[in-house]
PDB file of C-alpha atoms in Angstrom:
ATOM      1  CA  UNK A  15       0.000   0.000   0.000  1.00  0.00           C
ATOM      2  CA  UNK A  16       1.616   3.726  -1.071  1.00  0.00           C
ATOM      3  CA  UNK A  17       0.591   6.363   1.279  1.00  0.00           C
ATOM      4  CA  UNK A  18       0.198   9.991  -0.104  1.00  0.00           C
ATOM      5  CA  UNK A  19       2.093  12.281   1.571  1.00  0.00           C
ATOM      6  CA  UNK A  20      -0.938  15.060   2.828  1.00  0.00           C
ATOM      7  CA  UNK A  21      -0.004  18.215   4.912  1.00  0.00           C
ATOM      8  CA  UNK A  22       0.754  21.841   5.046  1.00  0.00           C
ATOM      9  CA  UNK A  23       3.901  23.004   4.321  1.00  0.00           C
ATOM     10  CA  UNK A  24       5.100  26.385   5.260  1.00  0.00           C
ATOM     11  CA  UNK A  25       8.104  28.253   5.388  1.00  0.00           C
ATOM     12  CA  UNK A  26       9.929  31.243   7.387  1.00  0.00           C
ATOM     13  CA  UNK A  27      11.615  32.145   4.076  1.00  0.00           C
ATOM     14  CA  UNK A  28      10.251  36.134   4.050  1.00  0.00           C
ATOM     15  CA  UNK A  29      11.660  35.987   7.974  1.00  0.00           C
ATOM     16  CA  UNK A  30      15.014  34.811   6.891  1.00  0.00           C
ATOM     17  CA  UNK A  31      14.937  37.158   4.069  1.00  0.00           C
ATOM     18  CA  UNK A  32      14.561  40.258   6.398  1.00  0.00           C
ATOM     19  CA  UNK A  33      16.688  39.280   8.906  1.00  0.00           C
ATOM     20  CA  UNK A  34      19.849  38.569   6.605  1.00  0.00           C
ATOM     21  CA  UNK A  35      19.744  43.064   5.983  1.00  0.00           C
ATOM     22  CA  UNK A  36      16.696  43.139   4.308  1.00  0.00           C
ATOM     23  CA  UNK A  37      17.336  41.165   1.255  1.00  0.00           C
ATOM     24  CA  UNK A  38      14.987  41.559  -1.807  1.00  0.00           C
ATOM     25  CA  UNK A  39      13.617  38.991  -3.196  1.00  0.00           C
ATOM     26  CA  UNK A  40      15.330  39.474  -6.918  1.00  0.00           C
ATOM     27  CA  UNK A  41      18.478  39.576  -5.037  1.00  0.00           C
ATOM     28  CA  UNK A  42      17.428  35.965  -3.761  1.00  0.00           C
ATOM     29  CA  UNK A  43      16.565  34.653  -6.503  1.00  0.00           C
ATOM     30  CA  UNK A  44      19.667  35.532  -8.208  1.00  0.00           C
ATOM     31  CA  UNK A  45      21.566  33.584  -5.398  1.00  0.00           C
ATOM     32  CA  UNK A  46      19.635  30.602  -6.559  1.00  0.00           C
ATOM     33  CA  UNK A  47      19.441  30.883 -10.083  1.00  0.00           C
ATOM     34  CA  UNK A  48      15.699  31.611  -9.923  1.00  0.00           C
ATOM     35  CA  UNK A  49      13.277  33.939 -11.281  1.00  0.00           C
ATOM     36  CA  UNK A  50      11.975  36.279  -8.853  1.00  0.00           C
ATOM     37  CA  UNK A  51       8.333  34.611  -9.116  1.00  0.00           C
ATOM     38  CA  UNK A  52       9.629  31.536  -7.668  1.00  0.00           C
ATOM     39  CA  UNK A  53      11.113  32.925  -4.524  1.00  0.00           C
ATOM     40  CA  UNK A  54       7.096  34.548  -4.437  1.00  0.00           C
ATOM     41  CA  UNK A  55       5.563  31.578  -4.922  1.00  0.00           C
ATOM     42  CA  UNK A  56       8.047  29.593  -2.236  1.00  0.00           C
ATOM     43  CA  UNK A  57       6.877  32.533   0.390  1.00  0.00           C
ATOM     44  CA  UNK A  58       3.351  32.506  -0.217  1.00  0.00           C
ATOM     45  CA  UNK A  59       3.664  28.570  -0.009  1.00  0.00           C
ATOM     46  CA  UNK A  60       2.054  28.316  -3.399  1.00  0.00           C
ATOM     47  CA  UNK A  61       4.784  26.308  -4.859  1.00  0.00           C
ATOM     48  CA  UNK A  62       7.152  23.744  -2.565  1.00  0.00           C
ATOM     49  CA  UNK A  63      11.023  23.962  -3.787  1.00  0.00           C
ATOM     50  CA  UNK A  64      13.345  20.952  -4.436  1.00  0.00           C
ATOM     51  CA  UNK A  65      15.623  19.509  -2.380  1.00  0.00           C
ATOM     52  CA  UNK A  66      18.615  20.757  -3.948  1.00  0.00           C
ATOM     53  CA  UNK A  67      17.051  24.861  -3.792  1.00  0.00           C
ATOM     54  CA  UNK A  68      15.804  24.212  -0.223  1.00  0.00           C
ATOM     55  CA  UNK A  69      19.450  22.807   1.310  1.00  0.00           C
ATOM     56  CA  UNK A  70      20.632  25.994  -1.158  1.00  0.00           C
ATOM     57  CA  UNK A  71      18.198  28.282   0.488  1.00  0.00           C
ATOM     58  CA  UNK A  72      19.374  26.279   4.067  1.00  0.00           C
ATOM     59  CA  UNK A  73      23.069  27.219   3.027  1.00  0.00           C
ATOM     60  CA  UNK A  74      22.553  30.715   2.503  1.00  0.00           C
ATOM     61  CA  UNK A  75      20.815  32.328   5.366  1.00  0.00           C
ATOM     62  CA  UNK A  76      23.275  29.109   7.182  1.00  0.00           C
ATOM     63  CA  UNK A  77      20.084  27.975   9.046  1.00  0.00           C
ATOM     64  CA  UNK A  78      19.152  24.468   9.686  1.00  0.00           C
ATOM     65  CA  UNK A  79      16.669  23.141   6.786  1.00  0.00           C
ATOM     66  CA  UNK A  80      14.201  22.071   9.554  1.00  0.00           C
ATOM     67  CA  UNK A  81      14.122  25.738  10.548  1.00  0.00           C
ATOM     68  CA  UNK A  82      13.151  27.218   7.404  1.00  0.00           C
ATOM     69  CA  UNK A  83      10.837  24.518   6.493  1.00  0.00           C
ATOM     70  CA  UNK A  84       7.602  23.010   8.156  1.00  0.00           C
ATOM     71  CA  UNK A  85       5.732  20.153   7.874  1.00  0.00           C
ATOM     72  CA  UNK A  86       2.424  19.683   9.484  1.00  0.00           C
ATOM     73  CA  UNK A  87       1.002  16.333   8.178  1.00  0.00           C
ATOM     74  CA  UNK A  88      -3.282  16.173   8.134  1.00  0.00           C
ATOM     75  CA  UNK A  89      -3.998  13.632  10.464  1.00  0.00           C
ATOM     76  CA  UNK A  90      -6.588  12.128   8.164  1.00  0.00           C
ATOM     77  CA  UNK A  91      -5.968   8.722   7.054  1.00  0.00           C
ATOM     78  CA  UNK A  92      -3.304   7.748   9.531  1.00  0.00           C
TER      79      UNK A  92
ATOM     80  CA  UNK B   2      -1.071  44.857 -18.054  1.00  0.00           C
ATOM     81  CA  UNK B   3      -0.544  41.178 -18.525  1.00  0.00           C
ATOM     82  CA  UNK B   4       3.315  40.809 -18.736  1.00  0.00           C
ATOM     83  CA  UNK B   5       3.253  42.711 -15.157  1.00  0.00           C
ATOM     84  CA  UNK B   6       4.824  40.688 -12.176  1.00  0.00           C
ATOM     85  CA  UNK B   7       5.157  37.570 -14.798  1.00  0.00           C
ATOM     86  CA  UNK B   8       8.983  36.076 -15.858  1.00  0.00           C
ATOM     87  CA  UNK B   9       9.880  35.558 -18.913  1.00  0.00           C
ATOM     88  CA  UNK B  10       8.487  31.902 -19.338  1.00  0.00           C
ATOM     89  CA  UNK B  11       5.097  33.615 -18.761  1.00  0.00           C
ATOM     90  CA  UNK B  12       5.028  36.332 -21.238  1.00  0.00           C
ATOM     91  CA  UNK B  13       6.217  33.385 -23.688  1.00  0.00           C
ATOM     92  CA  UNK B  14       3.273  31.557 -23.214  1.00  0.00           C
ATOM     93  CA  UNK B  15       1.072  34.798 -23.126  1.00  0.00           C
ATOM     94  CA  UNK B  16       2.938  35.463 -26.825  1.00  0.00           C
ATOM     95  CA  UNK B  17       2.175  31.843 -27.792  1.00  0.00           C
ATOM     96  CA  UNK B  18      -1.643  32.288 -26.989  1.00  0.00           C
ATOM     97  CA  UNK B  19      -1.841  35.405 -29.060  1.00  0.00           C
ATOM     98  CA  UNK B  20       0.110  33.747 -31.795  1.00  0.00           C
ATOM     99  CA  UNK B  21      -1.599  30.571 -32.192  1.00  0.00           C
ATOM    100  CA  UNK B  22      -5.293  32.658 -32.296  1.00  0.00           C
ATOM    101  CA  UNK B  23      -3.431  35.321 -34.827  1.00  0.00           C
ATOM    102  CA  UNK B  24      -1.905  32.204 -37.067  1.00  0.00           C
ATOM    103  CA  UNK B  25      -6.063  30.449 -36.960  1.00  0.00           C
ATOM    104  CA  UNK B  26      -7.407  33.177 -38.238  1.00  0.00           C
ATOM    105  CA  UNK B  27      -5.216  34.019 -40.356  1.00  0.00           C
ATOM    106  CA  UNK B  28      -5.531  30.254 -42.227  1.00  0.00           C
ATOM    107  CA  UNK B  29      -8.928  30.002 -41.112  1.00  0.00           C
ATOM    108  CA  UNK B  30      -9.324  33.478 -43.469  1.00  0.00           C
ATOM    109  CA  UNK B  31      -7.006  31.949 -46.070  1.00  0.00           C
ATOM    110  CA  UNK B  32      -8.707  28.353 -46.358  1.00  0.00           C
ATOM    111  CA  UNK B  33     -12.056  30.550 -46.793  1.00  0.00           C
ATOM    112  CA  UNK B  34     -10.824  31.367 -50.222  1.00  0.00           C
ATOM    113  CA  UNK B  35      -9.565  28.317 -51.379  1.00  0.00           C
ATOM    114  CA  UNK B  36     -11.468  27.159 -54.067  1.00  0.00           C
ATOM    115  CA  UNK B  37     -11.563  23.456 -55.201  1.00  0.00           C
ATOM    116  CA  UNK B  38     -10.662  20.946 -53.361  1.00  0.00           C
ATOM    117  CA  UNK B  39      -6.419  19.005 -52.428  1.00  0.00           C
ATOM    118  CA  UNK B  40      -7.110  17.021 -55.378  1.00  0.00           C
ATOM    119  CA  UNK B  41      -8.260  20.156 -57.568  1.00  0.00           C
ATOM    120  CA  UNK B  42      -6.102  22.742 -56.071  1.00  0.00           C
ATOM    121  CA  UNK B  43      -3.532  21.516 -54.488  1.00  0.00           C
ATOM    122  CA  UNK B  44      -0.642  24.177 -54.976  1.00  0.00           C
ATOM    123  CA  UNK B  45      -3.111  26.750 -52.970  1.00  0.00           C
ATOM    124  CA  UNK B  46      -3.254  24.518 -50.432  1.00  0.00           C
ATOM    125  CA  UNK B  47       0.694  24.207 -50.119  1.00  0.00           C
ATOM    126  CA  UNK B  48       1.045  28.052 -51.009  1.00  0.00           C
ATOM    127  CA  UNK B  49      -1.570  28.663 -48.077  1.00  0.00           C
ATOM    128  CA  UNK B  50       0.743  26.421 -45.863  1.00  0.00           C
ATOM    129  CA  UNK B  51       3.763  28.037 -46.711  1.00  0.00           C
ATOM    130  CA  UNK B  52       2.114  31.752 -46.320  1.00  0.00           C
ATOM    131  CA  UNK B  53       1.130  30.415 -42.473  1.00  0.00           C
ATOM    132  CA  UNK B  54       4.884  29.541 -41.686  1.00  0.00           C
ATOM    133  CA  UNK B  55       5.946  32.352 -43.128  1.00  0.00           C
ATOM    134  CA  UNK B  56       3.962  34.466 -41.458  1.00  0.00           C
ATOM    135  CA  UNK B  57       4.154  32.584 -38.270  1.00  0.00           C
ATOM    136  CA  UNK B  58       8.710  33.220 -38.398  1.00  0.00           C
ATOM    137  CA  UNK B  59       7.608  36.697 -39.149  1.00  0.00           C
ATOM    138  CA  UNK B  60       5.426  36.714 -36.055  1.00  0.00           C
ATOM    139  CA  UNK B  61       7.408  34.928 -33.367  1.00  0.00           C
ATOM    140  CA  UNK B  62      10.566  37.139 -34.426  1.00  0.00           C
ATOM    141  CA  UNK B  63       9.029  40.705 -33.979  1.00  0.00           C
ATOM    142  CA  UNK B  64       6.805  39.528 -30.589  1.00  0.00           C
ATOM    143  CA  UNK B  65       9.780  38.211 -29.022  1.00  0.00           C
ATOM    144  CA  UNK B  66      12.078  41.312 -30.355  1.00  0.00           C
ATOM    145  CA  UNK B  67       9.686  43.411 -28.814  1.00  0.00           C
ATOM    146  CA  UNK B  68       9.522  41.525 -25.513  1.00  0.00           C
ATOM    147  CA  UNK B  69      13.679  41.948 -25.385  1.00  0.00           C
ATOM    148  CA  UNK B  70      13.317  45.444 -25.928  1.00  0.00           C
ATOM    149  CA  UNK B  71      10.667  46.123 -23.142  1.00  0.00           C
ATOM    150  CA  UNK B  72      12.527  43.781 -20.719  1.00  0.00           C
ATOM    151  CA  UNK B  73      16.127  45.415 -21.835  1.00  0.00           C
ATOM    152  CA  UNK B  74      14.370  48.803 -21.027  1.00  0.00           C
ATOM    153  CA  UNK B  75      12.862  47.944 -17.303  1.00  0.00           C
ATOM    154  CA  UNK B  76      16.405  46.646 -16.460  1.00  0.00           C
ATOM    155  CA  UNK B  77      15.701  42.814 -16.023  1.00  0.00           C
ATOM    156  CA  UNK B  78      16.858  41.503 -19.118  1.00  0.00           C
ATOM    157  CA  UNK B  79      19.418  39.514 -16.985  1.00  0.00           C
ATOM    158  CA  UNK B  80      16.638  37.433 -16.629  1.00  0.00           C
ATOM    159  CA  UNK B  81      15.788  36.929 -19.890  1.00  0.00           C
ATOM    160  CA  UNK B  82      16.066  33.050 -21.032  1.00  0.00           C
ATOM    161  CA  UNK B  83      16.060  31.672 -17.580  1.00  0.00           C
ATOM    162  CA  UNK B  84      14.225  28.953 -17.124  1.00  0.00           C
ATOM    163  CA  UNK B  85      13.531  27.321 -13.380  1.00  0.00           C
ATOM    164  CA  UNK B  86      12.279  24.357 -11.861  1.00  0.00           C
ATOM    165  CA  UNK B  87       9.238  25.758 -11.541  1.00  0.00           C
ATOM    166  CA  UNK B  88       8.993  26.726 -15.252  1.00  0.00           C
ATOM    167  CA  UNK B  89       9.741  22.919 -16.016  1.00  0.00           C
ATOM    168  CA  UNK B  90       7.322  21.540 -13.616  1.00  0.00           C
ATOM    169  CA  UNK B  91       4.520  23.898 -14.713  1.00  0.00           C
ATOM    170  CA  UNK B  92       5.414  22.791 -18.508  1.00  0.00           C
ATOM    171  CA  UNK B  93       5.210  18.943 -17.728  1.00  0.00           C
ATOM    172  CA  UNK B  94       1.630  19.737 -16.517  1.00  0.00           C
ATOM    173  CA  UNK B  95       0.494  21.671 -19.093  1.00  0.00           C
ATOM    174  CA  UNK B  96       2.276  18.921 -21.859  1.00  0.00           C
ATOM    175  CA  UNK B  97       0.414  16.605 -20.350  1.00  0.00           C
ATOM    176  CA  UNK B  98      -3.177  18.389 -21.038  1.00  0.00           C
ATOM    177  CA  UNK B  99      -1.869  18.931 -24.471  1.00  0.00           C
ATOM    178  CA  UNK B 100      -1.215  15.447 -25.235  1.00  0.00           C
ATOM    179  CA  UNK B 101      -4.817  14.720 -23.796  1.00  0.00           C
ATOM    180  CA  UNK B 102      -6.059  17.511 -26.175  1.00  0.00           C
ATOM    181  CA  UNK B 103      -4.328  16.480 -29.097  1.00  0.00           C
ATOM    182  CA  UNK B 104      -5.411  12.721 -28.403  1.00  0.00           C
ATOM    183  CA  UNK B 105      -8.767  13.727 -28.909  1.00  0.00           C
ATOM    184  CA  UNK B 106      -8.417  16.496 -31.584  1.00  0.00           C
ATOM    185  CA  UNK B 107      -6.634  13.046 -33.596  1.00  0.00           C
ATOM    186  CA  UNK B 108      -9.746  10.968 -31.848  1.00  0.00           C
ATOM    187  CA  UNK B 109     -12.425  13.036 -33.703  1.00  0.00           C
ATOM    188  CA  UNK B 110     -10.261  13.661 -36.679  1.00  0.00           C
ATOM    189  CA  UNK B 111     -10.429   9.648 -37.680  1.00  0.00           C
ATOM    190  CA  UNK B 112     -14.002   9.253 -36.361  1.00  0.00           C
ATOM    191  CA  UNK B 113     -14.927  11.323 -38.779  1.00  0.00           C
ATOM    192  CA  UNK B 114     -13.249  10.260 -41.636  1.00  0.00           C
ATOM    193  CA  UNK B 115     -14.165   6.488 -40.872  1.00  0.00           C
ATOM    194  CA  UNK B 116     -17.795   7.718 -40.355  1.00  0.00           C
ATOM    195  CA  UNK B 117     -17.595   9.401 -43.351  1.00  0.00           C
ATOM    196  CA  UNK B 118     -16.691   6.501 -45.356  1.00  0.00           C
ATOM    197  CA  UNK B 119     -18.819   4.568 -44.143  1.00  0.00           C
ATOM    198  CA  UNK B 120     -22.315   6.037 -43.141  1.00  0.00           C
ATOM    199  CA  UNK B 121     -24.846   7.271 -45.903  1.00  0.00           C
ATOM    200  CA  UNK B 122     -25.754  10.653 -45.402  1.00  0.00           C
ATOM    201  CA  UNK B 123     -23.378  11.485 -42.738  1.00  0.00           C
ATOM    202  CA  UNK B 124     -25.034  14.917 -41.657  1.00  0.00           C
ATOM    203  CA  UNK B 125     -21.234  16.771 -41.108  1.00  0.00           C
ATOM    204  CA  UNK B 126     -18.960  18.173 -43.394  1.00  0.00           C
ATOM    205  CA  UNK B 127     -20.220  16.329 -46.119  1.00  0.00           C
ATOM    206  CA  UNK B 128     -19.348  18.763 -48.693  1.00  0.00           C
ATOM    207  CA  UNK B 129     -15.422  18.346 -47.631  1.00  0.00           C
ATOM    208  CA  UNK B 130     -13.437  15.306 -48.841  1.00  0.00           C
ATOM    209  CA  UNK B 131     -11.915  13.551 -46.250  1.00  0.00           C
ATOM    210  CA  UNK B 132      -8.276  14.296 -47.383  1.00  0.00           C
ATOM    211  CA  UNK B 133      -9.245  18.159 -46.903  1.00  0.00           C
ATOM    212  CA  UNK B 134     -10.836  17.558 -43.633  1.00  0.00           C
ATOM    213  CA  UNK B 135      -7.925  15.678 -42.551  1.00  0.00           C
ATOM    214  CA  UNK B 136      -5.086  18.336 -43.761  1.00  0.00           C
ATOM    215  CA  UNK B 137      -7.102  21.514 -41.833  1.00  0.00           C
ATOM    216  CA  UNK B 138      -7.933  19.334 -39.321  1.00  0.00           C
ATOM    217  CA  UNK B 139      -4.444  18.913 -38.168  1.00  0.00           C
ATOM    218  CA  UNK B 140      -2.741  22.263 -38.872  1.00  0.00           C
ATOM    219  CA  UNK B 141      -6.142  23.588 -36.369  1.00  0.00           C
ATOM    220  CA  UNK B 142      -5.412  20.425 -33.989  1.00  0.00           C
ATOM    221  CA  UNK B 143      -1.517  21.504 -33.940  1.00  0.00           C
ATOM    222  CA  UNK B 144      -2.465  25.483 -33.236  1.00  0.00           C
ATOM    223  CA  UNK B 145      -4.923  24.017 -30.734  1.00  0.00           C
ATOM    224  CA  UNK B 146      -2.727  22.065 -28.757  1.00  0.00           C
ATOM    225  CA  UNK B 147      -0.391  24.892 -28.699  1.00  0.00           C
ATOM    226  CA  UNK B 148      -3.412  26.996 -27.177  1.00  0.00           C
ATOM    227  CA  UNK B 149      -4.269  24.147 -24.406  1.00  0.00           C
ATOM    228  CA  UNK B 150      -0.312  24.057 -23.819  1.00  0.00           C
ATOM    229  CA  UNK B 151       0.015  27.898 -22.901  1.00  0.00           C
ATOM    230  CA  UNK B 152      -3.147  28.881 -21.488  1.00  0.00           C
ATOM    231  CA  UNK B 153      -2.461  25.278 -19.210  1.00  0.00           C
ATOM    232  CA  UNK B 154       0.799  27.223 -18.334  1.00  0.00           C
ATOM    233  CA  UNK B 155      -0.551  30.518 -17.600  1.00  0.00           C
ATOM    234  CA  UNK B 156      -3.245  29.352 -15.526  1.00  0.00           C
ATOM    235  CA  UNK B 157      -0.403  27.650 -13.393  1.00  0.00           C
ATOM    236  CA  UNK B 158       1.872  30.492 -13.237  1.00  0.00           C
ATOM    237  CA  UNK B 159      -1.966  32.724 -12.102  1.00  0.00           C
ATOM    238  CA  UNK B 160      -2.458  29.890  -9.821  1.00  0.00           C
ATOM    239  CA  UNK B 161       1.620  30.329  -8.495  1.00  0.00           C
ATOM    240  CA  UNK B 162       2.423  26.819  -9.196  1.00  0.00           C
TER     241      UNK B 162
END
């Protein structure tokens, strides 16, 4: 039997962003090698990143990955 | 204005959707005044073809020269060509609705020219030989699947993913 994966997933990206002297979003995304949308979308927790740009993200404000991402699995179906 | 707050893969596809409606009207207006039919006329047929893909080179070279120059002008032209994972995984989704689309668009296509061949009467498109019906039905099909493809991909980037 596969079990979905079903939860919320949120993020203290915008947080990070501020605290690391205000950085802008473009200025982000050009760190990553993204467009600026995507670092909006990431935020607003409309779109979830990969692995590789969330340990990148992780590796630039030098945070611990668990710290900048959440996971709050729906309890449905357990 | 549309191409605010979008990146570049977005104001592709919003340059797509206007060309593939621009390009069916333009051979829906040329097929108009074909006269005869592929086996009649033939060489307006390939003339008309070779009118659309000239006009079509004609098209996607000015849109996307203009696009350059607006993006060159507001200072993020830097950005220009770069393509994320985000811009992939919103393509694989809306390639996959296209294939659906053009699935059926070949679906109905061959229905009809089987049905056509083989019921008396058959109450569509009679006056159009199957060969003709088949040759516009594909170059629509193809601009239609293009359609599904970008407005699949602008509804994702609206929707943020």
């Amino acid at each position: 039997m596969t079990k979905k994966a079903k939860g919320i997933m949120s993020n203290q990206l915008r947080k990070k962003r501020f605290e690391k002297d205000e950085m802008t979003q473009q200025a982000l995304a050009k760190k990553l090698g993204v467009t600026r949308q995507t670092i909006a979308a990431i935020e607003s927790g409309k779109y979830s990143p990969s692995l590789e740009v969330a340990f990148c993200l992780a590796d630039i404000f030098a945070t611990p990955i668990d710290e900048l991402f959440q996971w709050q699995a729906n309890s449905e179906g357990d | 204005m549309i191409f605010k707050n979008s990146n570049f893969s977005e104001q592709s596809a919003w340059i797509s959707v206007i060309f593939a409606i621009f390009i069916a009207a333009f051979y829906g207006y040329g097929m108009m005044q074909l006269e005869g039919s592929f086996s009649t006329h033939a060489e307006q047929i390939v003339w008309l073809w070779i009118e659309t893909i000239v006009v079509s080179i004609v098209f996607v070279i000015i849109a996307f020269s203009i696009l350059s120059v607006i993006k060159s002008k507001n200072g993020d032209d830097d950005e220009l060509g770069l393509i994320d994972e985000r811009d992939e995984a919103i393509e694989v989704k809306a390639t996959l609705w296209a294939y659906f689309n053009l699935h059926f668009c070949l679906t109905i296509l061959l229905v009809h020219v089987f049905c056509q061949s083989v019921i008396v009467d058959y109450p569509f498109f009679s006056n159009v030989p199957p060969v003709d019906f088949l040759i516009h039905g594909l170059m629509f099909a193809g601009l239609l699947v293009e359609l599904v493809l970008r407005a699949t991909q602008i509804y994702r980037y609206r929707k943020a993913a």
